[in-house]
């Protein structure tokens, strides 16, 4: 049985939803950031990066949301969470998820995690000020160029959908008027109604 | 025939090497950052992100290095550039590449691309100052926890190897004493001797 290490309100929710979508047997364990549990020797032995998510599998430990999502899709092929037999379609899924991970999530992280990239308190404040612009620019691209509708990849639900839903939970906190992005908002609402999403969200906030 | 849009000294080199490794038929086209060609309407029609790399395929355009590398590996299975029939092994490859993309490359980008995340000139200087620390911390993890040797994933060469080689070219520019990381240095040297790497590097610098 797999085990997902998560913290509420983080990108770990994407893998959590995907595990539900896949019908996987899994357990979850919260890593409290407030208690700095991601920095304990026990957790660093699981994930030396000191971050969530991490997924314990029969074969070993996986980290990095795009890799975990693709692993879940490939491990549960009957759930049809990605176009597994089509390298181009699979690459489109991966390109979307890579953009969320390396551009959107990174832009967002400058609001709360600025110390990763600068030590000067004024610089950290300057980073926070730019988050609505930098994250907003990501959503402009997603709304206008990337989100096909009704799902991210069009008619087929894929591992892109729980990931977009997850990062979209941060829109208001990032100071963005989410009404600017009606396609993203519509996607978010339809995702929120799915039983797998409701279950995963409820478990994380329990 | 595929076409790779690149700029010299960027992460596009990873896909360029992988195309060589795969024995793919492809052409390359340089996008001059000095001439701001990544911002022309023509290039933005290819890649609305205004970045390199982009890969034109028979089916459409792909972006994002981890996605492109996996696509190349899956499209040329006889080149054995990833454990394609093993979801866990494939996920390990993807987790490594995702780390390079979303953590190491991002840390590095704070040296030259700070305007993505702050507007204040002093903040941009503060970001530059932290690059040796933040990028160095990534290499600590790679050296001690991630690079198995002789190749990233151990005995088998994979799409992780051209990506690590590519980002390792930036070590000195990022103000890091590369002698701190002998395994990375050894990997870099063995990569530099491979004919595919020599050809790709020579083409980009021609």
mmCIF file of C-alpha atoms in Angstrom, chain A residues 53-206:
data_model
loop_
_atom_site.group_PDB
_atom_site.id
_atom_site.type_symbol
_atom_site.label_atom_id
_atom_site.label_comp_id
_atom_site.label_asym_id
_atom_site.label_seq_id
_atom_site.Cartn_x
_atom_site.Cartn_y
_atom_site.Cartn_z
ATOM 1 C CA UNK A 53 4.893 15.611 -1.239
ATOM 2 C CA UNK A 54 6.688 12.297 -0.955
ATOM 3 C CA UNK A 55 5.162 8.979 -1.918
ATOM 4 C CA UNK A 56 6.260 5.697 -0.395
ATOM 5 C CA UNK A 57 5.765 2.900 -2.895
ATOM 6 C CA UNK A 58 6.576 -0.818 -2.833
ATOM 7 C CA UNK A 59 9.724 -0.055 -4.814
ATOM 8 C CA UNK A 60 10.942 3.017 -2.984
ATOM 9 C CA UNK A 61 10.263 6.694 -2.422
ATOM 10 C CA UNK A 62 9.202 9.179 -5.060
ATOM 11 C CA UNK A 63 9.140 12.969 -4.906
ATOM 12 C CA UNK A 64 8.272 15.791 -7.325
ATOM 13 C CA UNK A 65 4.628 16.233 -8.265
ATOM 14 C CA UNK A 66 4.961 15.814 -12.067
ATOM 15 C CA UNK A 67 6.859 12.521 -11.577
ATOM 16 C CA UNK A 68 4.400 11.250 -8.967
ATOM 17 C CA UNK A 69 1.380 12.118 -11.101
ATOM 18 C CA UNK A 70 2.817 10.318 -14.135
ATOM 19 C CA UNK A 71 3.693 7.344 -11.914
ATOM 20 C CA UNK A 72 0.124 7.136 -10.631
ATOM 21 C CA UNK A 73 -1.244 7.346 -14.183
ATOM 22 C CA UNK A 74 1.127 4.636 -15.441
ATOM 23 C CA UNK A 75 0.590 2.380 -12.425
ATOM 24 C CA UNK A 76 -3.210 2.434 -12.798
ATOM 25 C CA UNK A 77 -3.704 2.346 -16.563
ATOM 26 C CA UNK A 78 -7.365 1.400 -16.375
ATOM 27 C CA UNK A 79 -8.099 4.727 -14.674
ATOM 28 C CA UNK A 80 -7.056 6.443 -17.957
ATOM 29 C CA UNK A 81 -5.432 9.429 -16.280
ATOM 30 C CA UNK A 82 -3.054 10.167 -19.193
ATOM 31 C CA UNK A 83 -2.670 9.144 -22.841
ATOM 32 C CA UNK A 84 -0.214 6.408 -21.938
ATOM 33 C CA UNK A 85 0.157 4.890 -25.396
ATOM 34 C CA UNK A 86 0.711 8.172 -27.195
ATOM 35 C CA UNK A 87 4.130 9.747 -26.568
ATOM 36 C CA UNK A 88 3.046 13.098 -27.991
ATOM 37 C CA UNK A 89 -0.169 13.264 -25.962
ATOM 38 C CA UNK A 90 1.710 12.156 -22.876
ATOM 39 C CA UNK A 91 4.320 14.858 -23.510
ATOM 40 C CA UNK A 92 1.603 17.507 -23.728
ATOM 41 C CA UNK A 93 0.368 16.394 -20.317
ATOM 42 C CA UNK A 94 3.879 16.507 -18.962
ATOM 43 C CA UNK A 95 4.601 19.927 -20.483
ATOM 44 C CA UNK A 96 1.530 21.362 -18.765
ATOM 45 C CA UNK A 97 2.481 19.839 -15.422
ATOM 46 C CA UNK A 98 6.086 20.969 -15.793
ATOM 47 C CA UNK A 99 4.870 24.526 -16.364
ATOM 48 C CA UNK A 100 2.783 24.429 -13.194
ATOM 49 C CA UNK A 101 5.730 23.027 -11.235
ATOM 50 C CA UNK A 102 8.617 25.107 -12.554
ATOM 51 C CA UNK A 103 6.941 28.413 -13.441
ATOM 52 C CA UNK A 104 3.575 28.887 -11.717
ATOM 53 C CA UNK A 105 4.387 27.206 -8.398
ATOM 54 C CA UNK A 106 7.783 28.926 -8.360
ATOM 55 C CA UNK A 107 6.205 32.345 -8.938
ATOM 56 C CA UNK A 108 3.722 31.636 -6.136
ATOM 57 C CA UNK A 109 6.507 30.514 -3.784
ATOM 58 C CA UNK A 110 8.008 34.003 -3.854
ATOM 59 C CA UNK A 111 5.165 35.120 -1.579
ATOM 60 C CA UNK A 112 6.002 32.852 1.365
ATOM 61 C CA UNK A 113 9.374 31.257 0.590
ATOM 62 C CA UNK A 114 11.465 34.205 -0.528
ATOM 63 C CA UNK A 115 14.300 33.181 1.778
ATOM 64 C CA UNK A 116 15.111 30.455 -0.714
ATOM 65 C CA UNK A 117 16.388 33.088 -3.120
ATOM 66 C CA UNK A 118 17.455 36.129 -1.090
ATOM 67 C CA UNK A 119 18.499 36.987 2.459
ATOM 68 C CA UNK A 120 17.742 40.712 2.540
ATOM 69 C CA UNK A 121 14.342 41.404 4.177
ATOM 70 C CA UNK A 122 13.642 44.258 1.756
ATOM 71 C CA UNK A 123 14.291 41.938 -1.175
ATOM 72 C CA UNK A 124 11.918 39.380 0.283
ATOM 73 C CA UNK A 125 9.244 42.080 0.549
ATOM 74 C CA UNK A 126 9.949 43.124 -3.047
ATOM 75 C CA UNK A 127 9.400 39.520 -4.152
ATOM 76 C CA UNK A 128 6.065 39.383 -2.332
ATOM 77 C CA UNK A 129 4.908 42.531 -4.100
ATOM 78 C CA UNK A 130 5.472 41.012 -7.525
ATOM 79 C CA UNK A 131 3.543 37.768 -6.903
ATOM 80 C CA UNK A 132 0.163 39.055 -8.158
ATOM 81 C CA UNK A 133 1.856 40.066 -11.438
ATOM 82 C CA UNK A 134 4.036 37.012 -11.926
ATOM 83 C CA UNK A 135 1.406 34.452 -10.929
ATOM 84 C CA UNK A 136 -1.239 36.426 -12.808
ATOM 85 C CA UNK A 137 0.862 36.195 -15.984
ATOM 86 C CA UNK A 138 0.926 32.411 -15.609
ATOM 87 C CA UNK A 139 -2.859 32.322 -15.420
ATOM 88 C CA UNK A 140 -3.160 34.596 -18.457
ATOM 89 C CA UNK A 141 -1.249 31.970 -20.407
ATOM 90 C CA UNK A 142 -3.227 29.080 -18.925
ATOM 91 C CA UNK A 143 -6.583 30.792 -19.533
ATOM 92 C CA UNK A 144 -5.807 31.887 -23.083
ATOM 93 C CA UNK A 145 -3.423 29.278 -24.471
ATOM 94 C CA UNK A 146 -3.242 26.129 -22.398
ATOM 95 C CA UNK A 147 -6.581 25.154 -20.812
ATOM 96 C CA UNK A 148 -8.580 23.580 -23.644
ATOM 97 C CA UNK A 149 -11.781 22.863 -21.737
ATOM 98 C CA UNK A 150 -13.723 21.310 -20.333
ATOM 99 C CA UNK A 151 -10.617 19.604 -18.970
ATOM 100 C CA UNK A 152 -7.061 20.869 -19.344
ATOM 101 C CA UNK A 153 -6.327 18.534 -22.246
ATOM 102 C CA UNK A 154 -9.801 18.841 -23.764
ATOM 103 C CA UNK A 155 -12.437 16.140 -23.549
ATOM 104 C CA UNK A 156 -10.325 13.746 -21.480
ATOM 105 C CA UNK A 157 -9.691 14.192 -17.778
ATOM 106 C CA UNK A 158 -5.979 13.724 -17.029
ATOM 107 C CA UNK A 159 -3.419 14.219 -14.258
ATOM 108 C CA UNK A 160 -3.239 17.856 -15.369
ATOM 109 C CA UNK A 161 -6.651 18.494 -13.855
ATOM 110 C CA UNK A 162 -5.967 17.765 -10.173
ATOM 111 C CA UNK A 163 -2.712 19.717 -10.474
ATOM 112 C CA UNK A 164 -4.378 22.818 -11.925
ATOM 113 C CA UNK A 165 -7.154 22.580 -9.330
ATOM 114 C CA UNK A 166 -4.556 22.376 -6.576
ATOM 115 C CA UNK A 167 -2.541 25.430 -7.574
ATOM 116 C CA UNK A 168 -5.731 27.385 -8.346
ATOM 117 C CA UNK A 169 -6.601 27.165 -4.626
ATOM 118 C CA UNK A 170 -3.807 29.687 -4.079
ATOM 119 C CA UNK A 171 -5.189 32.387 -6.420
ATOM 120 C CA UNK A 172 -6.900 34.549 -3.812
ATOM 121 C CA UNK A 173 -4.006 34.233 -1.363
ATOM 122 C CA UNK A 174 -1.704 35.447 -4.110
ATOM 123 C CA UNK A 175 -3.782 38.608 -4.430
ATOM 124 C CA UNK A 176 -5.323 37.775 -7.773
ATOM 125 C CA UNK A 177 -8.888 38.563 -8.761
ATOM 126 C CA UNK A 178 -9.888 35.107 -9.931
ATOM 127 C CA UNK A 179 -12.807 36.509 -11.940
ATOM 128 C CA UNK A 180 -10.199 37.525 -14.535
ATOM 129 C CA UNK A 181 -9.877 33.846 -15.428
ATOM 130 C CA UNK A 182 -13.344 32.415 -16.079
ATOM 131 C CA UNK A 183 -12.144 29.201 -17.739
ATOM 132 C CA UNK A 184 -9.899 28.463 -14.762
ATOM 133 C CA UNK A 185 -12.792 29.293 -12.420
ATOM 134 C CA UNK A 186 -15.166 27.004 -14.272
ATOM 135 C CA UNK A 187 -12.605 24.199 -14.184
ATOM 136 C CA UNK A 188 -12.081 24.731 -10.477
ATOM 137 C CA UNK A 189 -15.784 24.549 -9.766
ATOM 138 C CA UNK A 190 -16.277 21.342 -11.752
ATOM 139 C CA UNK A 191 -13.260 19.791 -10.045
ATOM 140 C CA UNK A 192 -14.584 20.758 -6.596
ATOM 141 C CA UNK A 193 -17.756 18.793 -7.290
ATOM 142 C CA UNK A 194 -15.974 15.521 -8.059
ATOM 143 C CA UNK A 195 -16.223 12.942 -5.257
ATOM 144 C CA UNK A 196 -12.479 12.190 -5.420
ATOM 145 C CA UNK A 197 -11.652 15.852 -4.915
ATOM 146 C CA UNK A 198 -14.141 16.302 -2.097
ATOM 147 C CA UNK A 199 -12.752 13.245 -0.330
ATOM 148 C CA UNK A 200 -9.110 14.301 -0.688
ATOM 149 C CA UNK A 201 -9.781 17.882 0.405
ATOM 150 C CA UNK A 202 -11.845 16.727 3.389
ATOM 151 C CA UNK A 203 -9.116 14.289 4.472
ATOM 152 C CA UNK A 204 -6.436 16.964 4.327
ATOM 153 C CA UNK A 205 -8.438 19.481 6.303
ATOM 154 C CA UNK A 206 -9.705 16.956 8.863
#
